[in-house]
Tab-separated table of C-alpha atoms and ligand atoms in Angstrom:
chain	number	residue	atom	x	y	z
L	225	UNK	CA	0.000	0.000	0.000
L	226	UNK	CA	1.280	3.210	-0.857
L	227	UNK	CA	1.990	5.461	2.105
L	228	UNK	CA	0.271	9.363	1.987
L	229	UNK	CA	3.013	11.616	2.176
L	230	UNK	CA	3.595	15.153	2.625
L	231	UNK	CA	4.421	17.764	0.050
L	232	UNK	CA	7.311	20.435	1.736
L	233	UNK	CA	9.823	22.359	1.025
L	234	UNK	CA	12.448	24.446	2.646
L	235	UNK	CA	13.618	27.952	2.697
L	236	UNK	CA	17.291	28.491	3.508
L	237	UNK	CA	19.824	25.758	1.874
L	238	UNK	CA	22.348	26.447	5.187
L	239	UNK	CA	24.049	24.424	7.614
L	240	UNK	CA	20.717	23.623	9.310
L	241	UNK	CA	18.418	23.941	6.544
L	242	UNK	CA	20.123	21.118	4.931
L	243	UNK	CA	19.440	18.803	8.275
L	244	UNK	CA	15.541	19.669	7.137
L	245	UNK	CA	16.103	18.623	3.401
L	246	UNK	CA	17.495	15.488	4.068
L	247	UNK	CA	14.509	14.605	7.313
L	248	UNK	CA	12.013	15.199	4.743
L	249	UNK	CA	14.216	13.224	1.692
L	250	UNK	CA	14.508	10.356	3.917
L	251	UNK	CA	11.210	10.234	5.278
L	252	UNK	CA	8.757	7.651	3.864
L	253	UNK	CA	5.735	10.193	5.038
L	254	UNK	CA	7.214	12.926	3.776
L	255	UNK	CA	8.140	14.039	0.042
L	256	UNK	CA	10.696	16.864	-0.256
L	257	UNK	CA	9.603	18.922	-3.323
L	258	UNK	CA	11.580	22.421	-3.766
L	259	UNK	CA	14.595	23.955	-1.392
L	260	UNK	CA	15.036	27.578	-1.980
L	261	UNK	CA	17.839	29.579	-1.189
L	262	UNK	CA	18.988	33.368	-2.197
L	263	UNK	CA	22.218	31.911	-3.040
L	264	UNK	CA	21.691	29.765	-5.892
L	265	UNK	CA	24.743	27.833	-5.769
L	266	UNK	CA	23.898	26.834	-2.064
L	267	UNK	CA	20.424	25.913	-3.128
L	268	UNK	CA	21.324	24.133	-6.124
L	269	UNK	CA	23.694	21.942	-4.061
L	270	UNK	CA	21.755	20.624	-1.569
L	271	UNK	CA	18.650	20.101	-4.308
L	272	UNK	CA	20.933	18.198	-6.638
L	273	UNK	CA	22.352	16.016	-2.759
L	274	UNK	CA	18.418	15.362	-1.851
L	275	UNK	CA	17.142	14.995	-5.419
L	276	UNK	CA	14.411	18.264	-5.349
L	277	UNK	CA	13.910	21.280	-7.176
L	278	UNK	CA	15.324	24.554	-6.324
L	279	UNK	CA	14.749	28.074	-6.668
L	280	UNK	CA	16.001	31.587	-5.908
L	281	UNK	CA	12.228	32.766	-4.926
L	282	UNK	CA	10.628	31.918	-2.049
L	283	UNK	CA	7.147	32.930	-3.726
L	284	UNK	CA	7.880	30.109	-5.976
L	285	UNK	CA	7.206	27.764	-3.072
L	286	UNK	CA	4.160	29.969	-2.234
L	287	UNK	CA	2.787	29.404	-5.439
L	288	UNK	CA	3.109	26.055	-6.198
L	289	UNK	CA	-0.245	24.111	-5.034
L	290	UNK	CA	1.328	21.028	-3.716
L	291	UNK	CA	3.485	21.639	-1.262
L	292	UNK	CA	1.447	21.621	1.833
L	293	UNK	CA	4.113	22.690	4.253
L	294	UNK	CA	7.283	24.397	4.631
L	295	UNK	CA	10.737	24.650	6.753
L	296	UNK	CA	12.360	27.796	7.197
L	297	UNK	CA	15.250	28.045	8.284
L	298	UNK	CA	16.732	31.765	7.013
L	299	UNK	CA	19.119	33.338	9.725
L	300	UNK	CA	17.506	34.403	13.083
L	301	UNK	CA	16.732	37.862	11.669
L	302	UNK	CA	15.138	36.561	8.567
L	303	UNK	CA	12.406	33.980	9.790
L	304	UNK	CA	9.291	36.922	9.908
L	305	UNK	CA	9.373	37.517	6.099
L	306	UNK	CA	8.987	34.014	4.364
L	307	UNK	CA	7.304	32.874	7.223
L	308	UNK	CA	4.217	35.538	6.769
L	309	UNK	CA	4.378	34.591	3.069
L	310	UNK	CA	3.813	31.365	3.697
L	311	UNK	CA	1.573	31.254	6.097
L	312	UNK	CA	-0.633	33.774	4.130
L	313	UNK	CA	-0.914	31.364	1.226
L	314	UNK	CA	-1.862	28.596	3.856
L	315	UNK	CA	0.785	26.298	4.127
L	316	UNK	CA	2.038	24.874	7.904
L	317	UNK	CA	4.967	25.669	8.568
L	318	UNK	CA	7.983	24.865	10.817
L	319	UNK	CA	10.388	27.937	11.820
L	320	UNK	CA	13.866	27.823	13.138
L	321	UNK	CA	14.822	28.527	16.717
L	322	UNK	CA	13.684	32.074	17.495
L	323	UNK	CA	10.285	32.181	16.006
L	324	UNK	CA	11.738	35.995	15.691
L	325	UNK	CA	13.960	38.664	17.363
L	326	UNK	CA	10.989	41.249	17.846
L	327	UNK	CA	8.157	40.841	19.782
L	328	UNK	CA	6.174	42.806	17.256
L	329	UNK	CA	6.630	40.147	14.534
L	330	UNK	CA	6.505	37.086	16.661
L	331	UNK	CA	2.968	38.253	17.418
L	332	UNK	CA	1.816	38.953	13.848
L	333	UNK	CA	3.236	35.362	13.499
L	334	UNK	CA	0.838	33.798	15.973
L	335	UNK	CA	-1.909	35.853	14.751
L	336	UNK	CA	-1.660	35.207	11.249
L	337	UNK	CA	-0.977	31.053	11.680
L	338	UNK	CA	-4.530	31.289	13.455
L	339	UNK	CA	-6.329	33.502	11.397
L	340	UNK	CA	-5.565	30.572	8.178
L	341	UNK	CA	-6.025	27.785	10.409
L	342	UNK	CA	-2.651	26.646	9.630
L	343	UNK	CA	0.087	24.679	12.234
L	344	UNK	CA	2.813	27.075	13.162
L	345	UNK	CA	5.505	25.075	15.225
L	346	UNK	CA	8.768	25.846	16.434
L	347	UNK	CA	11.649	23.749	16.231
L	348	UNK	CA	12.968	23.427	19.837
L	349	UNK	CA	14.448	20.212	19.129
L	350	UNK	CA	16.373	20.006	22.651
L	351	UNK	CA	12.589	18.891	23.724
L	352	UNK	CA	13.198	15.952	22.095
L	353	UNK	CA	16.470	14.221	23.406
L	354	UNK	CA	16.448	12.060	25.543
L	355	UNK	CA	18.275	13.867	27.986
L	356	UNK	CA	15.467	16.159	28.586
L	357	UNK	CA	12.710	13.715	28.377
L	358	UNK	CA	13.833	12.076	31.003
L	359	UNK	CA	13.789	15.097	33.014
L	360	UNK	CA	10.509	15.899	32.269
L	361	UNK	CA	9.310	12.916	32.865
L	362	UNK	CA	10.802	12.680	36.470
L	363	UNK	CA	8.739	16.450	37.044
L	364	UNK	CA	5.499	15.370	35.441
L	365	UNK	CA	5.463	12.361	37.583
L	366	UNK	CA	5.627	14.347	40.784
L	367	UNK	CA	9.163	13.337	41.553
L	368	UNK	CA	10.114	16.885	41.813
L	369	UNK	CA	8.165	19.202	43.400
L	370	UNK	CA	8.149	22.422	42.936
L	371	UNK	CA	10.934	24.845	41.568
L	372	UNK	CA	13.024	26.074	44.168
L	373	UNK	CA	16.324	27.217	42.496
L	374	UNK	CA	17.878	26.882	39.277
L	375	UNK	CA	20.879	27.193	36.542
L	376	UNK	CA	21.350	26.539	32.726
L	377	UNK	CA	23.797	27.378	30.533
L	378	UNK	CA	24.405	27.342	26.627
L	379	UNK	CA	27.324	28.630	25.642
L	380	UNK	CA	29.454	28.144	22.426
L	381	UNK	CA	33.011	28.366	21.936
L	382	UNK	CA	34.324	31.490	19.785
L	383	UNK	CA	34.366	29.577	16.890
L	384	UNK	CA	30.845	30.022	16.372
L	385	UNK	CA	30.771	33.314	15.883
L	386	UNK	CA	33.512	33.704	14.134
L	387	UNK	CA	34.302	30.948	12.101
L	388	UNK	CA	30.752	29.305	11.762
L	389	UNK	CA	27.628	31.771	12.019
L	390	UNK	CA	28.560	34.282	8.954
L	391	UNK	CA	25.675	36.860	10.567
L	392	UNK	CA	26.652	36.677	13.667
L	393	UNK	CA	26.906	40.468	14.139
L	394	UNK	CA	23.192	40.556	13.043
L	395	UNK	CA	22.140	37.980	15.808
L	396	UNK	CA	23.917	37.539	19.497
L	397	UNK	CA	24.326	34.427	21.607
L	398	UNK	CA	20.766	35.925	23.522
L	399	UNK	CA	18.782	34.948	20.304
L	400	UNK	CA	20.895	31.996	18.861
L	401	UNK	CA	21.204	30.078	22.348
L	402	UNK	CA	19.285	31.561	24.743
L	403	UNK	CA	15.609	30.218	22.920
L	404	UNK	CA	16.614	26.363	23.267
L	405	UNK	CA	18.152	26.753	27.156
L	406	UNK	CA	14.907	28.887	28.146
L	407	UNK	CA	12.487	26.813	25.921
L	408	UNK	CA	13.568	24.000	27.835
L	409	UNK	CA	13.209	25.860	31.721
L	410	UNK	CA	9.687	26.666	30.791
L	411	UNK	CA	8.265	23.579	29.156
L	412	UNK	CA	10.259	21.396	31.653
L	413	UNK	CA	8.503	23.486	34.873
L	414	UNK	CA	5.196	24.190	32.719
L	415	UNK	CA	5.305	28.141	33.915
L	416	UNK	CA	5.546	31.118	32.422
L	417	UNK	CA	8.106	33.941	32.971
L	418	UNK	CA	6.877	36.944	35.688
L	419	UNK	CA	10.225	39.116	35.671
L	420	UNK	CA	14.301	39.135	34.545
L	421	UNK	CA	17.739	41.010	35.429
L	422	UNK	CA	19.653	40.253	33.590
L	423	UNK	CA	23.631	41.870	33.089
L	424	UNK	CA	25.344	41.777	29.640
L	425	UNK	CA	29.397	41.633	28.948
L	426	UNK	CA	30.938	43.243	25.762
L	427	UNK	CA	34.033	43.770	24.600
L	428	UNK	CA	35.821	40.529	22.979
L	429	UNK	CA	33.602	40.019	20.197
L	430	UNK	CA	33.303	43.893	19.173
L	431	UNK	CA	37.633	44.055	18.694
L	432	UNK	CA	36.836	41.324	16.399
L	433	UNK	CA	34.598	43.468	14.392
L	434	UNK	CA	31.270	41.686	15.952
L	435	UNK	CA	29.564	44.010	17.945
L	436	UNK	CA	27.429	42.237	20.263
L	437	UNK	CA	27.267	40.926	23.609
L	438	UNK	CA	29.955	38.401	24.445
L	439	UNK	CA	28.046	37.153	27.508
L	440	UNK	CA	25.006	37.312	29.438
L	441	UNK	CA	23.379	36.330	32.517
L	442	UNK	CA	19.595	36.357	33.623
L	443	UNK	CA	17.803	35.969	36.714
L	444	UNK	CA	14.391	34.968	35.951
L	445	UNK	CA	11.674	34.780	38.034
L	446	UNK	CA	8.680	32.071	37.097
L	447	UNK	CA	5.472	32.585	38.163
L	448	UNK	CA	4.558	29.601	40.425
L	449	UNK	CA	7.821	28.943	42.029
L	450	UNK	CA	11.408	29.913	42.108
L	451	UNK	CA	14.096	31.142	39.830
L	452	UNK	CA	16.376	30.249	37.141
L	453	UNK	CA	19.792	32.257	36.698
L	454	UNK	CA	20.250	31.512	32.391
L	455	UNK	CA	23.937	32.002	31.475
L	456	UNK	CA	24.944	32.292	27.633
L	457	UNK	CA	27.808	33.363	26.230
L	458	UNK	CA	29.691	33.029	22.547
L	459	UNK	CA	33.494	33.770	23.863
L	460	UNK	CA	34.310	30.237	25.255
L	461	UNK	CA	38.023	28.855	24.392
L	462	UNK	CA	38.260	26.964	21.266
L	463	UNK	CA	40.224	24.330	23.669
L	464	UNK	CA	36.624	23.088	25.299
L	465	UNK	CA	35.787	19.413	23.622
L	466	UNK	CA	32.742	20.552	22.285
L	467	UNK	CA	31.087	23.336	20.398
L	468	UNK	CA	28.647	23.784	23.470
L	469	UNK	CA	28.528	23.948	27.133
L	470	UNK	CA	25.772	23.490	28.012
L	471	UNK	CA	24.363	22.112	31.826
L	472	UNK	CA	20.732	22.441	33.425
L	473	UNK	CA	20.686	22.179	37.012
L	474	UNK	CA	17.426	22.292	38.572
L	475	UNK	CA	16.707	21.722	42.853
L	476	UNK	CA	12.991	21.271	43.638
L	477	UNK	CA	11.380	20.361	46.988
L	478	UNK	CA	11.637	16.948	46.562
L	479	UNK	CA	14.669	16.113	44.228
L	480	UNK	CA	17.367	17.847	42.008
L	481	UNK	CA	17.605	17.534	38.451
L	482	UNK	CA	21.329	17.916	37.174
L	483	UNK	CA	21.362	17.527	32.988
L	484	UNK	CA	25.327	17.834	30.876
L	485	UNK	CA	23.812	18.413	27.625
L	486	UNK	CA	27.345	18.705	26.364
L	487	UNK	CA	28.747	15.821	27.211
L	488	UNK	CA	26.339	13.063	26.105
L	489	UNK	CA	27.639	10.307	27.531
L	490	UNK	CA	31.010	9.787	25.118
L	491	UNK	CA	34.135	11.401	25.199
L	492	UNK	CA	37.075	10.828	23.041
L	493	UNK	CA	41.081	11.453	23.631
L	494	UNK	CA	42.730	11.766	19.770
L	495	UNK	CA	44.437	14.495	18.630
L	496	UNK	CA	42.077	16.677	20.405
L	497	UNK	CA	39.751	15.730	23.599
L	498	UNK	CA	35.960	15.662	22.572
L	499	UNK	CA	32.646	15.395	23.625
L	500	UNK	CA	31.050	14.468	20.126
L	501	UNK	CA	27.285	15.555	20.013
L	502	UNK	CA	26.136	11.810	19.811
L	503	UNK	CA	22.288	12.058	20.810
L	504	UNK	CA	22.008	14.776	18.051
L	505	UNK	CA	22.309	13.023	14.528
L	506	UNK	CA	23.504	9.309	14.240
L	507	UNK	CA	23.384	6.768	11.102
L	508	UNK	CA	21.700	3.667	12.749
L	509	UNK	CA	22.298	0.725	10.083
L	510	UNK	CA	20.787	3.105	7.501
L	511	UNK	CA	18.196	5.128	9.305
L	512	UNK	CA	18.944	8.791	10.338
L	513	UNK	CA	18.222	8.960	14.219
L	514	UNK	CA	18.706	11.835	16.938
L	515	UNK	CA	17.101	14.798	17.944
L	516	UNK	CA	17.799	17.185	15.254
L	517	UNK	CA	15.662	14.807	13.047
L	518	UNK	CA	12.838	14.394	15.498
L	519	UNK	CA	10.730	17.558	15.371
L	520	UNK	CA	11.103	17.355	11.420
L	521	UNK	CA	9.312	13.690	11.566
L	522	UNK	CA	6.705	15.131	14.175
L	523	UNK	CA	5.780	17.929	12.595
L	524	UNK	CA	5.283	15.774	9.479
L	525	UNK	CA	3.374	13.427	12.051
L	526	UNK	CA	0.997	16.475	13.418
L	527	UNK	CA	0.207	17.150	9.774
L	528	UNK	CA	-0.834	13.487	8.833
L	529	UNK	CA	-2.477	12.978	12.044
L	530	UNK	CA	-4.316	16.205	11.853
L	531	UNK	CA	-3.136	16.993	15.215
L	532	UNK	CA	-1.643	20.769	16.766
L	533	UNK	CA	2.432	20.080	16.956
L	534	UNK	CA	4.632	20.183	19.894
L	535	UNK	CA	6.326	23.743	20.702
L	536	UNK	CA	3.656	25.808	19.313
L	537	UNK	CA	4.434	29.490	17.288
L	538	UNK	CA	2.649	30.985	20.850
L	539	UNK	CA	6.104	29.137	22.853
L	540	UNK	CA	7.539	30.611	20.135
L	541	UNK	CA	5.929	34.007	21.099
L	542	UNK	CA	7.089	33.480	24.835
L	543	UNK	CA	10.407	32.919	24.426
L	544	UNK	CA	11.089	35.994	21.986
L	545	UNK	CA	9.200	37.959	25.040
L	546	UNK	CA	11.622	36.416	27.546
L	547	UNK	CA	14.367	37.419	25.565
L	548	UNK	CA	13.230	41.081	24.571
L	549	UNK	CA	13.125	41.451	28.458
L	550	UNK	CA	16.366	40.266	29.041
L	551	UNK	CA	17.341	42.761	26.371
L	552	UNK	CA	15.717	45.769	27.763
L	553	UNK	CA	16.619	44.697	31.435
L	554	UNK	CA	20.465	45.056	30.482
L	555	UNK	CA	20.352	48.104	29.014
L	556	UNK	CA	18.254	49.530	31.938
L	557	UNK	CA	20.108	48.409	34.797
L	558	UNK	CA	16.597	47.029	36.378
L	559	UNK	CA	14.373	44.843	37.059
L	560	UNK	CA	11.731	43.983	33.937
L	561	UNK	CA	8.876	42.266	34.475
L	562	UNK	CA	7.580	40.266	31.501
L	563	UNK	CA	4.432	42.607	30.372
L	564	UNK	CA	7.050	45.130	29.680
L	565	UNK	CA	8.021	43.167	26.197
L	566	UNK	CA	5.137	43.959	24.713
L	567	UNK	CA	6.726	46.292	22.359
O	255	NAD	N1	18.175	24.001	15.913
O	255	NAD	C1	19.498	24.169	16.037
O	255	NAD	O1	20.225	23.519	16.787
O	255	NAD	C2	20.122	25.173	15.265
O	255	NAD	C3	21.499	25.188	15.146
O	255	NAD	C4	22.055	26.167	14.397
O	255	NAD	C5	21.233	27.104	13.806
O	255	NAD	N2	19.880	27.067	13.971
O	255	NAD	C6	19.005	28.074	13.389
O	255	NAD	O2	18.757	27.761	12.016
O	255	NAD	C7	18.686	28.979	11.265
O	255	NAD	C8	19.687	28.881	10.131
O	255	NAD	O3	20.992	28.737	10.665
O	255	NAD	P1	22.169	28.118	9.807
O	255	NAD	O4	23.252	27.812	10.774
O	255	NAD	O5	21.667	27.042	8.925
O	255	NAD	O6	22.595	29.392	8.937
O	255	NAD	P2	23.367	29.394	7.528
O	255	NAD	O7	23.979	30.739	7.391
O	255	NAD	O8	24.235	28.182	7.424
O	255	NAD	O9	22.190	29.237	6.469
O	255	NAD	C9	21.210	30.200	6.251
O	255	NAD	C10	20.868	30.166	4.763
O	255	NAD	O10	19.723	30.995	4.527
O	255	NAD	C11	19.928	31.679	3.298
O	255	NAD	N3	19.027	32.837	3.298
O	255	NAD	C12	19.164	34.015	3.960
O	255	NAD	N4	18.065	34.790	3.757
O	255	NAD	C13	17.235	34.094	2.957
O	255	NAD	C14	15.937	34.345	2.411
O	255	NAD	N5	15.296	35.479	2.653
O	255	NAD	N6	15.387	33.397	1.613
O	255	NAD	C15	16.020	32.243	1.362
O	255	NAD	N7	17.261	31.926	1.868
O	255	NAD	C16	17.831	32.846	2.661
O	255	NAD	C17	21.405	31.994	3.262
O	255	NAD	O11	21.853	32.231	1.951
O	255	NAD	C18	21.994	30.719	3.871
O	255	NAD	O12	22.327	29.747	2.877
O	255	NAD	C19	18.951	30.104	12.262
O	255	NAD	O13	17.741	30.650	12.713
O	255	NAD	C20	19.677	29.430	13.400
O	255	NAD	O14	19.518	30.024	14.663
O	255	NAD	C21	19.331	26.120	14.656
């Protein structure tokens, strides 16, 4: 019997975008149709690697009648546009880590994936390792109590900015880590944010021609039970074993909760001492498994199944808010409570 599958295609041929290409090429429910990318070369790559059209023109994509859904994955500053024009034509579609950087457009987002009656998700894939599932299922099942203290961190080493991320002047380790560490906080406790302070370093980055923060760290208050002090920062020593350090430590009233979502279980002594990122993408005897995959197969699931996805466009909406906070709390040299980032 043949198996329905569904018609996408993705916007922005990048580093990530081609982990979406080759989900939906490999997919038996899913049929990858067009990639587009501004840079044609890029696009035409990865279309000729995962056997799809490609295009220049995202309005292409928005015109062609069978693709039912779409991954974009532009640059952090870039998700509003393509995403509005798809979602106007009424296609699902699943956005890159943040939904947006303003507040403002995240909203208009939301607003406009309702108003067509279309799925909207966001792809906080950390929700899906198993890492963090665990955790969450140790606090759904009462295990933990209640918040009383917390810590995360996601930081990169400096080779993401400034050998890796070629915008990263145009983005900031706030909206290109920050979303996944705080995503996870929030869905893990199931609260929302009340209030942040949050202090910002600068300095490193900017001699290097990057002006942005180098660091940050937030306190931030949740509204049923303690706090969580978020730490990010994009100035980390090349000489750490992995691109990411990255550690949630959570104490409740009844147990503590201490994640290394760096080091994954696996390290390795060659030439140079590694934690490889081993829960992320692995071949398994000729199946693609891990969690970078995952949230491309569910939202691919949600759309079959006629069912609302996981880490909705109005998480999406939160986080941006959290992090527009942050923002404004830095700058101010006070307290911001969350109401505040509605600008
Ligand atoms: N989920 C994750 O773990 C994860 C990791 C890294 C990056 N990301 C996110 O994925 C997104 C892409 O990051 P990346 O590392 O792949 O970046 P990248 O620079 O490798 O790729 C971005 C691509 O988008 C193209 N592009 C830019 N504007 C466009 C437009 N308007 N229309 C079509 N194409 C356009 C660029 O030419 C480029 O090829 C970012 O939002 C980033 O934060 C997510």
């Amino acid at each position: 019997m043949q198996t329905e599958r569904v018609k996408v295609g993705v916007i922005g041929a990048g580093l990530i975008g081609e982990v979406h290409a080759k989900a939906y090429s490999e997919y038996e429910k899913s049929e990858l149709v067009a990639i587009c990318d501004i840079n044609g070369a890029r696009a035409k790559k990865i279309a000729k690697r995962y056997g799809c059209q490609y295009t220049t023109e995202s309005q292409r994509l928005a015109e062609n009648p069978e693709i039912k859904a779409v991954s974009v994955v532009t640059p952090d500053f870039a998700h509003y546009e393509p995403v509005m024009q798809m979602l106007e034509v009424g296609k699902d579609v699943l956005c890159e880590k943040p939904l947006a950087m303003k507040v403002a457009e995240s909203k208009e987002m939301v607003e406009k994936a309702k108003e067509k009656g279309v799925r909207l998700m966001v792809d906080f894939q950390n929700r899906w390792s198993p890492l963090f599932l665990e955790a969450k299922k140790e606090i759904k099942g009462g295990n933990f109590g209640r918040l009383v203290v917390g810590y995360g961190r996601l930081s990169n080493t400096l080779f993401v900015p400034t050998k890796m991320v070629s915008w990263a002047a145009q983005t900031g380790p706030q909206w290109f880590l920050f979303p996944h560490l705080i995503d996870l906080v929030r869905w893990l406790l199931d609260e929302e944010v009340e209030e942040v302070y949050a202090f910002g370093h600068s300095g490193i980055l900017k001699k290097r021609g990057i002006d942005i923060y180098d660091a940050i760290q937030a306190m931030v208050k949740f509204n049923k039970s303690g706090s969580v002090t978020f730490e990010t920062s994009w100035v980390l020593p090349e000489s750490w074993p992995s691109l990411i350090d990255f550690k949630i430590e959570l104490l409740g009233t009844k147990s503590r909760i201490g994640i290394k979502g760096d080091h994954q279980g696996i390290d390795i002594a060659g030439e140079k001492f590694a934690y490889p990122f081993a829960l992320s993408e692995q071949n398994a005897f000729g199946k693609t498994i891990g969690f970078f995959h995952e949230p491309i197969l569910h939202f691919v699931d949600s759309i079959l199944n006629n069912r609302i996805p996981e880490a909705s466009a109005e998480d999406g909406l939160a986080i941006t808010k959290i992090i527009a906070a942050i923002e404004k709390s830095i700058l101010e040299k006070r307290v911001v409570k969350i109401e505040e980032a509605e600008f």
